[in-house]
N, CA, C and O atoms as a DFTB+ gen file, in Angstrom:
700 C
 N C O
     1  1      -6.896     -22.211       9.535
     2  2      -7.873     -21.613      10.479
     3  2      -7.960     -20.723       9.620
     4  3      -7.377     -20.376       8.592
     5  1      -9.336     -20.226      10.629
     6  2     -10.354     -18.877      10.346
     7  2      -9.843     -17.928       9.242
     8  3     -10.672     -17.443       8.473
     9  1      -8.402     -17.598       9.097
    10  2      -8.284     -16.875       8.132
    11  2      -8.252     -17.238       6.775
    12  3      -8.621     -16.444       5.910
    13  1      -7.854     -18.342       6.515
    14  2      -7.100     -19.044       5.186
    15  2      -8.593     -19.039       4.294
    16  3      -8.037     -19.303       3.228
    17  1      -9.566     -18.975       4.037
    18  2     -10.854     -18.148       2.888
    19  2     -10.064     -16.885       2.580
    20  3      -9.636     -16.620       1.456
    21  1      -9.898     -16.105       3.690
    22  2      -9.483     -14.995       3.017
    23  2      -8.830     -14.718       1.973
    24  3      -9.014     -14.145       0.899
    25  1      -7.267     -15.750       3.034
    26  2      -5.733     -15.230       2.459
    27  2      -6.762     -15.907       0.971
    28  3      -7.550     -15.172       0.377
    29  1      -6.571     -17.211       0.625
    30  2      -7.615     -17.953      -0.395
    31  2      -8.330     -17.056      -1.118
    32  3      -8.825     -17.350      -2.206
    33  1      -8.439     -15.878      -0.560
    34  2      -9.726     -14.971      -1.672
    35  2      -8.342     -13.746      -2.415
    36  3      -8.258     -13.185      -3.508
    37  1      -7.618     -13.748      -1.420
    38  2      -6.740     -12.951      -1.575
    39  2      -5.829     -13.230      -2.693
    40  3      -5.386     -12.338      -3.417
    41  1      -5.581     -14.353      -2.814
    42  2      -4.408     -14.742      -3.847
    43  2      -5.035     -15.038      -5.107
    44  3      -4.355     -14.857      -6.117
    45  1      -6.360     -15.513      -5.240
    46  2      -7.213     -15.895      -6.397
    47  2      -7.927     -14.090      -6.709
    48  3      -8.995     -14.011      -7.316
    49  1      -7.313     -12.969      -6.300
    50  2      -7.839     -11.519      -6.719
    51  2      -6.252     -10.815      -7.129
    52  3      -6.038      -9.833      -7.840
    53  1      -5.287     -11.674      -6.427
    54  2      -3.837     -11.462      -7.103
    55  2      -3.424     -11.490      -8.262
    56  3      -2.895     -10.567      -8.880
    57  1      -3.760     -13.104      -8.799
    58  2      -3.984     -13.929      -9.753
    59  2      -4.589     -13.402     -10.606
    60  3      -4.506     -14.076     -11.633
    61  1      -5.385     -12.210     -10.778
    62  2      -6.355     -11.823     -11.629
    63  2      -5.742     -10.291     -11.339
    64  3      -6.471      -9.330     -11.092
    65  1      -4.435     -10.230     -11.404
    66  2      -4.298      -8.527     -11.755
    67  2      -2.752      -8.645     -11.963
    68  3      -2.148      -8.051     -11.069
    69  1      -2.062      -9.151     -12.746
    70  2      -0.915      -9.421     -13.272
    71  2      -0.226      -8.361     -13.032
    72  3       0.822      -8.114     -12.435
    73  1      -1.599      -7.327     -14.042
    74  2      -0.858      -5.803     -14.343
    75  2      -0.281      -4.984     -12.769
    76  3       0.724      -4.337     -12.473
    77  1      -0.691      -5.131     -12.523
    78  2      -0.631      -4.496     -10.899
    79  2       0.536      -5.376     -10.092
    80  3       1.546      -4.815      -9.667
    81  1       0.358      -6.478      -9.958
    82  2       1.572      -6.836      -9.371
    83  2       2.691      -7.996      -9.303
    84  3       3.530      -8.302      -8.456
    85  1       2.358      -8.469     -10.476
    86  2       3.022      -9.097     -11.498
    87  2       2.912     -10.858     -11.180
    88  3       2.293     -11.032     -10.130
    89  1       3.328     -12.090     -11.785
    90  2       2.878     -13.538     -11.869
    91  2       2.911     -13.671     -10.822
    92  3       3.606     -12.781     -10.333
    93  1       2.410     -14.535      -9.871
    94  2       3.001     -15.909      -8.944
    95  2       3.810     -16.864      -9.236
    96  3       3.628     -17.621     -10.189
    97  1       4.812     -16.927      -8.424
    98  2       6.187     -17.935      -8.329
    99  2       6.869     -17.325      -9.351
   100  3       7.772     -18.081      -9.709
   101  1       6.853     -15.962     -10.202
   102  2       7.897     -15.565     -10.910
   103  2       8.023     -13.934     -10.302
   104  3       9.075     -13.399      -9.950
   105  1       7.249     -13.585     -10.293
   106  2       6.753     -11.610      -9.485
   107  2       7.246     -11.804      -8.009
   108  3       7.989     -10.958      -7.511
   109  1       6.843     -12.902      -7.308
   110  2       6.155     -13.107      -6.645
   111  2       5.930     -14.223      -5.944
   112  3       5.160     -15.146      -6.206
   113  1       6.913     -14.027      -4.708
   114  2       6.409     -16.046      -4.514
   115  2       6.050     -15.739      -3.002
   116  3       6.564     -16.540      -2.221
   117  1       5.293     -14.770      -2.439
   118  2       4.484     -15.079      -1.376
   119  2       4.238     -14.522      -0.821
   120  3       4.812     -13.502      -1.204
   121  1       3.308     -14.104       0.614
   122  2       2.841     -12.642       1.156
   123  2       2.782     -12.339       2.139
   124  3       1.966     -13.205       2.453
   125  1       2.964     -11.720       3.190
   126  2       2.522     -11.459       4.826
   127  2       1.462     -10.709       5.065
   128  3       0.775     -10.367       4.102
   129  1       1.182     -10.384       6.108
   130  2       0.350      -9.367       6.297
   131  2       0.181      -9.120       7.597
   132  3       1.076      -9.449       8.376
   133  1      -1.321      -8.322       8.196
   134  2      -1.360      -7.985       9.620
   135  2      -2.171      -7.497       9.739
   136  3      -2.575      -6.787       8.818
   137  1      -2.941      -7.604      11.052
   138  2      -3.888      -6.878      11.349
   139  2      -3.640      -5.151      11.972
   140  3      -2.878      -4.991      12.925
   141  1      -4.259      -4.099      11.419
   142  2      -3.898      -3.459      11.859
   143  2      -5.743      -2.525      12.274
   144  3      -6.802      -3.090      12.003
   145  1      -5.699      -1.454      12.770
   146  2      -6.201      -0.483      13.818
   147  2      -6.173       0.601      14.375
   148  3      -5.361       0.986      15.217
   149  1      -7.481       1.411      13.723
   150  2      -6.471       2.663      13.199
   151  2      -7.991       3.682      13.755
   152  3      -9.009       4.124      13.223
   153  1      -7.357       3.684      15.126
   154  2      -8.966       5.101      16.095
   155  2      -8.743       6.248      15.300
   156  3      -7.943       6.364      14.371
   157  1      -9.633       7.196      15.818
   158  2     -10.093       8.306      15.355
   159  2      -8.936       8.897      16.359
   160  3      -8.746       8.832      17.574
   161  1      -8.158       9.594      15.090
   162  2      -7.331      10.719      14.783
   163  2      -5.928      10.523      14.400
   164  3      -4.926      11.235      14.468
   165  1      -6.354       8.416      13.647
   166  2      -5.053       7.977      13.381
   167  2      -5.345       8.779      11.698
   168  3      -6.275       9.415      11.201
   169  1      -3.695       8.221      11.137
   170  2      -3.601       7.816       9.249
   171  2      -2.161       7.585       8.989
   172  3      -1.253       7.412       9.801
   173  1      -2.141       7.608       8.051
   174  2      -0.703       7.395       6.979
   175  2      -0.782       8.337       6.303
   176  3      -1.787       8.727       5.709
   177  1       0.929       9.111       6.324
   178  2       1.385       9.516       5.553
   179  2       1.550       9.514       4.250
   180  3       0.928       8.536       3.835
   181  1       2.093      10.122       3.295
   182  2       2.331       9.728       1.994
   183  2       3.664       8.487       2.210
   184  3       4.591       8.510       3.020
   185  1       3.409       7.697       1.402
   186  2       4.658       6.709       1.597
   187  2       3.829       5.838      -0.253
   188  3       2.836       5.895      -0.978
   189  1       5.383       5.036      -0.088
   190  2       5.384       3.680      -0.682
   191  2       5.865       2.587      -0.283
   192  3       6.540       2.823       0.719
   193  1       5.875       1.558      -0.526
   194  2       6.257       0.211      -0.100
   195  2       7.460      -0.106      -0.909
   196  3       7.546       0.190      -2.101
   197  1       8.835      -1.013       0.091
   198  2       9.708      -1.359       0.245
   199  2      10.184      -1.934      -1.589
   200  3       9.203      -2.139      -2.304
   201  1      11.730      -2.185      -2.317
   202  2      11.360      -2.539      -3.133
   203  2      11.099      -3.930      -2.617
   204  3      10.325      -4.588      -3.312
   205  1      11.452      -4.355      -1.835
   206  2      11.511      -5.954      -1.963
   207  2       9.709      -7.139      -1.460
   208  3       9.598      -8.251      -0.944
   209  1       8.153      -5.615      -2.217
   210  2       7.157      -5.734      -2.443
   211  2       6.904      -5.822      -3.825
   212  3       7.598      -5.101      -4.541
   213  1       6.010      -6.591      -4.391
   214  2       5.474      -6.120      -5.833
   215  2       4.038      -5.878      -5.963
   216  3       3.410      -5.926      -7.020
   217  1       3.539      -5.596      -4.729
   218  2       2.690      -5.232      -4.738
   219  2       1.596      -4.511      -3.318
   220  3       2.524      -4.181      -2.579
   221  1       0.925      -4.294      -2.910
   222  2       0.248      -4.596      -1.266
   223  2      -1.181      -5.094      -1.461
   224  3      -1.593      -5.425      -2.573
   225  1      -2.072      -5.150      -0.149
   226  2      -3.403      -5.937      -0.328
   227  2      -3.808      -4.912       0.909
   228  3      -3.031      -4.774       1.854
   229  1      -4.761      -4.372       0.863
   230  2      -6.308      -4.533       2.531
   231  2      -7.156      -4.729       2.092
   232  3      -7.689      -4.435       1.022
   233  1      -7.452      -5.433       3.152
   234  2      -8.675      -5.658       3.265
   235  2      -9.292      -4.837       4.639
   236  3      -8.662      -4.714       5.690
   237  1     -10.962      -4.192       4.333
   238  2     -11.180      -4.102       5.521
   239  2     -12.108      -5.207       5.880
   240  3     -12.897      -5.953       5.301
   241  1     -11.543      -4.924       7.446
   242  2     -12.593      -5.920       7.755
   243  2     -13.099      -5.517       9.178
   244  3     -13.141      -6.351      10.083
   245  1     -13.461      -4.296       9.343
   246  2     -14.910      -3.707      10.484
   247  2     -16.134      -3.465       9.655
   248  3     -16.322      -2.892       8.582
   249  1     -16.869      -4.063      10.471
   250  2     -18.167      -4.822      10.774
   251  2     -19.168      -3.747       9.929
   252  3     -20.045      -4.123       9.151
   253  1     -18.793      -2.040      10.306
   254  2     -19.550      -0.474       9.626
   255  2     -18.244       0.235       9.811
   256  3     -17.195       0.237      10.456
   257  1     -19.491       1.337       8.077
   258  2     -18.127       2.264       8.199
   259  2     -19.058       3.570       7.382
   260  3     -19.701       3.347       6.356
   261  1     -18.999       4.705       7.934
   262  2     -19.898       6.023       7.258
   263  2     -18.589       6.543       6.563
   264  3     -17.426       6.258       6.849
   265  1     -19.126       7.485       5.450
   266  2     -18.768       8.115       4.623
   267  2     -17.674       9.714       5.219
   268  3     -16.708      10.412       4.913
   269  1     -18.737       9.522       6.225
   270  2     -18.474      10.640       7.140
   271  2     -16.872      10.750       8.144
   272  3     -16.117      11.653       8.503
   273  1     -16.958       9.137       8.306
   274  2     -15.098       8.910       9.528
   275  2     -14.136       8.835       8.489
   276  3     -13.427       7.831       8.564
   277  1     -13.856       9.734       7.372
   278  2     -12.663       9.701       7.483
   279  2     -12.049       8.166       6.542
   280  3     -12.675       7.526       5.697
   281  1     -10.537       7.901       7.102
   282  2      -9.765       6.497       6.341
   283  2     -10.320       6.541       5.736
   284  3     -11.465       6.210       6.043
   285  1      -9.998       7.087       3.981
   286  2     -10.084       6.527       3.244
   287  2      -8.241       6.455       2.281
   288  3      -7.254       7.190       2.329
   289  1      -8.425       5.739       1.850
   290  2      -6.547       5.158       0.981
   291  2      -6.568       6.041      -0.208
   292  3      -7.344       5.687      -1.095
   293  1      -6.141       6.703      -0.333
   294  2      -5.472       8.105      -1.305
   295  2      -4.746       7.565      -1.895
   296  3      -4.053       6.810      -1.212
   297  1      -4.371       7.576      -3.718
   298  2      -3.383       6.824      -4.168
   299  2      -3.386       7.939      -5.627
   300  3      -4.265       8.421      -6.342
   301  1      -1.560       8.021      -5.556
   302  2      -1.523       8.799      -6.286
   303  2      -1.592       8.756      -7.556
   304  3      -1.384       7.581      -7.861
   305  1      -1.851       9.665      -8.921
   306  2      -1.539       9.218     -10.281
   307  2      -0.405       8.196     -10.673
   308  3       0.667       8.220     -10.068
   309  1      -0.557       7.635     -11.309
   310  2       0.110       6.367     -12.083
   311  2       1.157       7.223     -12.365
   312  3       2.058       6.828     -11.625
   313  1       1.537       8.095     -12.953
   314  2       2.793       9.307     -13.175
   315  2       3.206       9.254     -12.437
   316  3       4.054       8.384     -12.239
   317  1       2.839      10.239     -11.462
   318  2       3.721      10.011     -10.354
   319  2       4.152       7.909      -9.648
   320  3       5.137       7.595      -8.980
   321  1       3.768       7.582      -9.813
   322  2       4.757       6.519      -9.631
   323  2       5.705       6.317     -10.502
   324  3       6.815       5.822     -10.307
   325  1       5.136       6.805     -11.700
   326  2       6.869       6.981     -12.609
   327  2       7.388       8.007     -12.268
   328  3       8.167       7.918     -13.217
   329  1       7.742       9.059     -11.719
   330  2       8.062      10.105     -11.530
   331  2       9.214       9.575      -9.980
   332  3      10.397       9.849      -9.783
   333  1       8.435       8.920      -9.299
   334  2       8.635       8.824      -7.869
   335  2      10.139       7.586      -8.480
   336  3      11.301       7.941      -8.282
   337  1       9.913       6.600      -8.986
   338  2      10.326       5.458      -9.660
   339  2      11.600       6.070      -9.704
   340  3      12.573       5.602      -9.112
   341  1      11.643       7.710     -10.786
   342  2      12.641       7.799     -11.385
   343  2      14.040       8.661     -10.747
   344  3      15.228       8.548     -11.050
   345  1      13.163       9.809      -9.455
   346  2      13.194       9.877      -8.297
   347  2      14.571       8.994      -7.667
   348  3      15.766       9.273      -7.567
   349  1      13.916       8.049      -7.382
   350  2      15.012       6.575      -7.138
   351  2      15.882       6.502      -7.463
   352  3      16.861       6.596      -6.722
   353  1      15.977       6.251      -9.028
   354  2      17.085       5.984      -9.358
   355  2      18.132       6.792      -9.817
   356  3      19.220       6.305     -10.125
   357  1      17.896       7.948      -9.884
   358  2      18.538       9.478      -9.194
   359  2      19.104       9.048      -8.121
   360  3      20.312       9.260      -8.013
   361  1      18.834       8.774      -7.710
   362  2      19.376       9.075      -5.830
   363  2      20.301       7.649      -5.735
   364  3      21.156       7.462      -4.870
   365  1      20.038       6.929      -6.538
   366  2      20.969       4.976      -6.291
   367  2      22.164       5.903      -7.673
   368  3      23.343       5.582      -7.521
   369  1      21.985       6.616      -8.511
   370  2      22.979       6.841      -9.132
   371  2      24.179       7.861      -9.170
   372  3      25.234       7.989      -9.793
   373  1      23.338       8.655      -7.987
   374  2      24.426       9.859      -6.687
   375  2      24.868       8.515      -6.245
   376  3      25.968       8.191      -6.694
   377  1      24.274       7.640      -5.465
   378  2      25.029       7.404      -4.668
   379  2      24.451       7.674      -3.440
   380  3      25.400       7.848      -2.675
   381  1      23.194       7.831      -2.707
   382  2      22.332       7.780      -2.081
   383  2      21.721       6.501      -2.049
   384  3      21.885       5.602      -2.874
   385  1      20.515       6.472      -0.349
   386  2      20.111       5.003      -0.355
   387  2      18.170       5.735      -0.853
   388  3      17.377       6.669      -0.739
   389  1      18.350       4.770      -1.257
   390  2      17.073       5.125      -1.851
   391  2      16.003       5.911      -0.440
   392  3      16.174       5.770       0.771
   393  1      15.416       6.355      -0.830
   394  2      14.126       7.201       0.869
   395  2      13.232       5.330       0.971
   396  3      13.021       4.399       0.193
   397  1      12.915       5.725       2.740
   398  2      12.116       4.496       2.561
   399  2      11.158       4.941       3.357
   400  3      11.444       5.979       3.954
   401  1      10.165       4.512       3.547
   402  2       8.840       4.525       4.434
   403  2       8.198       5.681       4.075
   404  3       7.529       5.760       3.044
   405  1       8.441       7.132       5.317
   406  2       7.249       7.808       4.778
   407  2       7.991       8.876       4.258
   408  3       9.143       9.063       4.648
   409  1       7.248       9.888       3.085
   410  2       7.343      11.121       2.701
   411  2       8.292      12.237       3.741
   412  3       8.929      11.738       4.668
   413  1       8.318      13.224       3.594
   414  2       8.146      14.313       4.647
   415  2       8.413      15.617       3.169
   416  3       8.692      15.306       2.011
   417  1       8.226      16.967       3.678
   418  2       7.676      18.179       3.026
   419  2       9.125      17.678       2.586
   420  3       9.971      16.979       3.144
   421  1       9.027      18.648       0.738
   422  2       9.892      19.542       0.323
   423  2      11.345      18.150      -0.111
   424  3      12.558      18.310      -0.242
   425  1      10.686      17.183      -0.194
   426  2      11.780      16.111      -1.254
   427  2      11.027      15.985      -2.146
   428  3       9.877      16.341      -2.405
   429  1      11.944      15.325      -2.691
   430  2      11.721      14.869      -4.291
   431  2      10.419      14.137      -4.238
   432  3       9.502      14.165      -5.059
   433  1      10.485      13.685      -3.470
   434  2       9.321      12.299      -3.502
   435  2       8.101      13.245      -3.792
   436  3       7.289      12.924      -4.660
   437  1       7.980      14.273      -3.158
   438  2       6.780      15.306      -2.402
   439  2       6.481      15.880      -4.010
   440  3       5.342      15.981      -4.466
   441  1       7.377      16.134      -4.553
   442  2       8.073      16.842      -5.442
   443  2       6.535      15.690      -7.462
   444  3       5.858      16.146      -8.383
   445  1       6.892      14.230      -6.934
   446  2       6.820      13.967      -7.385
   447  2       5.313      13.340      -7.825
   448  3       4.794      13.016      -8.892
   449  1       4.920      13.350      -6.464
   450  2       3.688      13.805      -6.021
   451  2       2.670      14.915      -6.307
   452  3       1.449      14.864      -6.456
   453  1       3.522      15.910      -6.337
   454  2       3.160      18.060      -7.005
   455  2       2.753      17.712      -7.891
   456  3       1.775      18.325      -8.319
   457  1       3.056      17.020      -8.345
   458  2       3.486      17.456      -9.593
   459  2       2.387      17.628     -10.409
   460  3       2.449      18.644     -11.100
   461  1       1.085      16.731     -10.584
   462  2      -0.022      15.888     -11.265
   463  2      -0.952      16.852     -10.284
   464  3      -1.642      17.803     -10.651
   465  1      -0.818      16.458      -9.238
   466  2      -1.624      16.500      -7.725
   467  2      -2.771      16.265      -7.912
   468  3      -3.531      17.173      -7.576
   469  1      -3.542      14.745      -8.626
   470  2      -4.401      14.125      -8.120
   471  2      -3.785      12.466      -8.053
   472  3      -2.637      12.075      -8.269
   473  1      -4.825      11.802      -7.729
   474  2      -5.332      10.643      -7.957
   475  2      -6.598      10.303      -7.726
   476  3      -7.606      10.948      -8.013
   477  1      -6.485       8.871      -6.994
   478  2      -7.433       8.080      -6.869
   479  2      -8.327       7.917      -4.648
   480  3      -7.735       8.009      -3.573
   481  1      -9.072       7.794      -4.799
   482  2      -9.425       7.662      -3.495
   483  2     -10.657       6.476      -3.503
   484  3     -11.558       6.346      -4.332
   485  1     -10.416       5.779      -2.464
   486  2     -10.567       4.007      -2.181
   487  2     -11.850       4.705      -0.986
   488  3     -11.702       5.925      -0.931
   489  1     -12.819       4.293      -0.222
   490  2     -13.545       4.421       0.093
   491  2     -13.541       3.173       1.775
   492  3     -14.497       2.494       2.150
   493  1     -12.486       3.240       2.279
   494  2     -12.845       2.123       3.480
   495  2     -13.988       0.968       3.877
   496  3     -13.665       0.208       4.790
   497  1     -15.117       0.804       3.344
   498  2     -15.666       0.100       2.666
   499  2     -15.996      -1.471       3.539
   500  3     -15.494      -2.346       2.835
   501  1     -16.404      -1.871       4.323
   502  2     -16.360      -2.920       4.518
   503  2     -16.115      -3.853       3.790
   504  3     -16.469      -3.485       2.670
   505  1     -15.508      -5.387       3.707
   506  2     -15.741      -6.688       3.670
   507  2     -14.901      -5.811       1.322
   508  3     -15.155      -6.439       0.293
   509  1     -14.466      -5.103       1.322
   510  2     -13.540      -4.588       0.365
   511  2     -12.254      -4.789       0.363
   512  3     -11.500      -4.018       0.956
   513  1     -11.717      -6.104      -0.461
   514  2     -10.480      -5.459      -0.870
   515  2      -9.356      -4.949      -2.024
   516  3      -9.443      -5.398      -3.167
   517  1      -8.284      -3.976      -1.661
   518  2      -7.424      -3.577      -2.352
   519  2      -6.416      -3.943      -3.068
   520  3      -5.463      -4.172      -2.323
   521  1      -6.127      -4.134      -4.333
   522  2      -4.634      -4.493      -4.544
   523  2      -4.091      -3.673      -5.073
   524  3      -4.569      -3.110      -6.058
   525  1      -2.485      -3.264      -4.356
   526  2      -2.164      -2.280      -5.264
   527  2      -1.313      -2.464      -5.497
   528  3      -0.782      -3.401      -4.900
   529  1      -0.303      -1.529      -6.814
   530  2       0.897      -2.052      -7.208
   531  2       1.704      -1.499      -6.456
   532  3       1.498      -0.376      -5.995
   533  1       2.937      -2.318      -6.166
   534  2       4.285      -1.954      -5.982
   535  2       4.212      -0.350      -6.651
   536  3       3.693       0.207      -7.617
   537  1       5.474       0.155      -4.956
   538  2       6.016       1.048      -5.339
   539  2       5.277       2.384      -5.532
   540  3       6.035       3.352      -5.576
   541  1       3.434       2.759      -5.707
   542  2       2.917       3.706      -5.537
   543  2       2.123       3.798      -4.512
   544  3       1.410       3.156      -3.741
   545  1       2.889       5.852      -5.054
   546  2       2.446       6.670      -3.151
   547  2       1.466       6.356      -2.803
   548  3       0.775       5.781      -3.644
   549  1       0.990       6.515      -1.675
   550  2       0.269       6.194      -0.950
   551  2      -0.465       6.877       0.106
   552  3       0.014       7.998       0.273
   553  1      -1.606       6.592       1.013
   554  2      -1.092       8.025       2.026
   555  2      -2.737       6.974       3.007
   556  3      -3.412       6.527       2.079
   557  1      -3.368       6.582       4.310
   558  2      -4.616       7.095       4.897
   559  2      -4.746       8.525       5.080
   560  3      -3.945       9.459       5.101
   561  1      -6.153       8.396       5.220
   562  2      -6.483      10.594       5.536
   563  2      -6.809       9.195       7.381
   564  3      -6.769       8.040       7.806
   565  1      -7.126      10.793       7.715
   566  2      -7.535      10.300       9.391
   567  2      -8.909       9.668       9.802
   568  3     -10.046       9.725       9.333
   569  1      -8.612       9.345      10.352
   570  2      -9.957       8.564      10.440
   571  2     -10.676       9.775      11.582
   572  3      -9.890      10.093      12.475
   573  1     -11.780      10.326      11.630
   574  2     -12.280      11.288      12.064
   575  2     -12.931      10.833      13.560
   576  3     -13.564       9.805      13.803
   577  1     -12.416      12.404      14.879
   578  2     -13.660      12.129      15.983
   579  2     -15.094      11.167      15.546
   580  3     -15.390      10.207      16.256
   581  1     -15.803      11.469      14.512
   582  2     -16.835      11.338      14.236
   583  2     -17.077       9.969      14.310
   584  3     -18.224       9.568      14.505
   585  1     -15.864       8.973      14.141
   586  2     -15.693       7.328      13.914
   587  2     -16.085       6.913      15.309
   588  3     -16.577       5.799      15.489
   589  1     -15.790       8.199      16.830
   590  2     -16.108       7.444      18.015
   591  2     -15.136       5.966      18.637
   592  3     -14.100       6.602      18.831
   593  1     -14.958       5.275      18.840
   594  2     -14.861       3.942      19.658
   595  2     -15.032       3.039      17.984
   596  3     -14.571       1.898      17.985
   597  1     -15.419       3.348      17.167
   598  2     -15.313       2.221      15.835
   599  2     -14.336       2.883      14.947
   600  3     -14.402       3.914      14.277
   601  1     -13.048       1.657      15.202
   602  2     -11.789       2.035      13.935
   603  2     -11.856       1.366      12.801
   604  3     -12.715       0.570      12.422
   605  1     -10.908       1.735      12.290
   606  2     -10.951       1.310      10.853
   607  2      -9.668       0.117      10.804
   608  3      -8.479       0.298      10.542
   609  1     -10.343      -1.071      11.135
   610  2     -10.006      -2.852      11.102
   611  2      -9.783      -2.665       9.163
   612  3     -10.407      -2.282       8.174
   613  1      -7.904      -3.479       9.725
   614  2      -7.578      -3.944       8.135
   615  2      -6.683      -5.124       7.889
   616  3      -5.611      -5.092       8.494
   617  1      -6.844      -5.841       7.356
   618  2      -5.590      -6.913       7.200
   619  2      -4.999      -5.957       5.519
   620  3      -5.429      -5.713       4.392
   621  1      -3.761      -5.706       6.382
   622  2      -2.983      -5.161       5.296
   623  2      -1.616      -6.741       4.888
   624  3      -1.575      -7.810       5.497
   625  1      -0.814      -6.358       3.854
   626  2      -0.049      -6.801       3.510
   627  2       0.740      -6.514       2.002
   628  3       0.410      -5.580       1.272
   629  1       1.826      -7.474       1.673
   630  2       3.277      -7.616       0.630
   631  2       2.872      -8.725       0.366
   632  3       2.393      -9.668       0.996
   633  1       3.309      -8.335      -1.402
   634  2       2.763      -9.609      -2.267
   635  2       4.724      -9.278      -2.489
   636  3       5.252      -8.316      -3.047
   637  1       5.572     -10.809      -1.630
   638  2       7.186     -10.844      -1.843
   639  2       7.896     -11.140      -2.991
   640  3       8.013     -12.276      -3.450
   641  1       8.322     -10.240      -3.412
   642  2       9.650     -10.629      -4.271
   643  2      10.216     -11.720      -4.078
   644  3      10.108     -12.284      -2.990
   645  1      10.680     -12.056      -4.730
   646  2      12.346     -13.497      -4.713
   647  2      13.263     -12.871      -3.881
   648  3      13.658     -13.490      -2.893
   649  1      13.731     -11.586      -4.141
   650  2      14.373     -11.091      -2.899
   651  2      14.327     -10.830      -2.304
   652  3      15.332     -10.445      -1.706
   653  1      13.131     -10.749      -1.807
   654  2      12.490      -9.758      -0.199
   655  2      12.510     -11.521       0.501
   656  3      13.067     -11.970       1.503
   657  1      11.885     -11.992      -0.253
   658  2      11.637     -13.621       0.232
   659  2      13.352     -13.978       1.359
   660  3      13.504     -14.188       2.562
   661  1      14.375     -13.882       0.134
   662  2      15.336     -14.821       0.428
   663  2      15.949     -13.259       2.120
   664  3      16.254     -13.576       3.270
   665  1      15.914     -12.150       1.684
   666  2      16.541     -11.336       2.505
   667  2      15.496     -11.837       4.037
   668  3      16.129     -11.955       5.086
   669  1      14.071     -12.082       4.070
   670  2      12.953     -12.396       5.404
   671  2      13.860     -13.619       5.847
   672  3      14.125     -13.506       7.044
   673  1      14.634     -15.177       5.067
   674  2      15.103     -16.203       5.479
   675  2      15.562     -15.933       5.878
   676  3      15.508     -16.258       7.064
   677  1      16.939     -14.702       5.311
   678  2      18.000     -14.513       6.229
   679  2      17.899     -13.140       7.443
   680  3      18.567     -12.165       7.787
   681  1      17.001     -13.611       7.682
   682  2      17.000     -12.568       9.001
   683  2      16.063     -10.819       9.227
   684  3      15.756     -10.249      10.275
   685  1      15.860     -10.436       7.916
   686  2      15.036      -9.145       8.025
   687  2      14.194      -8.513       7.009
   688  3      13.972      -9.110       5.956
   689  1      13.758      -7.472       7.216
   690  2      13.025      -7.332       5.268
   691  2      13.365      -5.943       4.786
   692  3      12.789      -5.008       4.229
   693  1      14.674      -6.260       5.297
   694  2      15.922      -4.988       4.649
   695  2      15.464      -5.203       2.714
   696  3      15.190      -6.187       2.027
   697  1      15.597      -3.529       2.396
   698  2      15.343      -4.337       0.308
   699  2      16.651      -4.036      -0.107
   700  3      17.014      -4.307      -1.251
């Protein structure tokens, strides 16, 4: 299909970044993904991806982008990711389910991200591929009205753990 060269490039880059997502056929067995279009005014709040993924990828597919249009990927510092994993283990130890999806204010997840209060940003530069370590807190800033009718378009997805693939085969994406 027309997507094959892109998917092959994503796998090739993933193999080069074992430090982020682990080794293919051991840590992750496959990938899933879909296209996303973020029109002006849209954003994604702080979150980390579920435990069935070792990491994520984002390929920016829009033909042009301006630094004035927003839509940046913000990634919390590595210590925040460790603190978040610790908070998740604490929740499990207390018999509580780990938080899923997006964080809300005044939760332990916010405390983990705010402890240092810094990280990195990635501009949604056309034809850029980003590989993100699993369970690492991240968000997408709001696409500015200055983008007009030009949406931020990306192919985004995940590297699936053996347990995650087992869950998918059984009919769900739960962790």
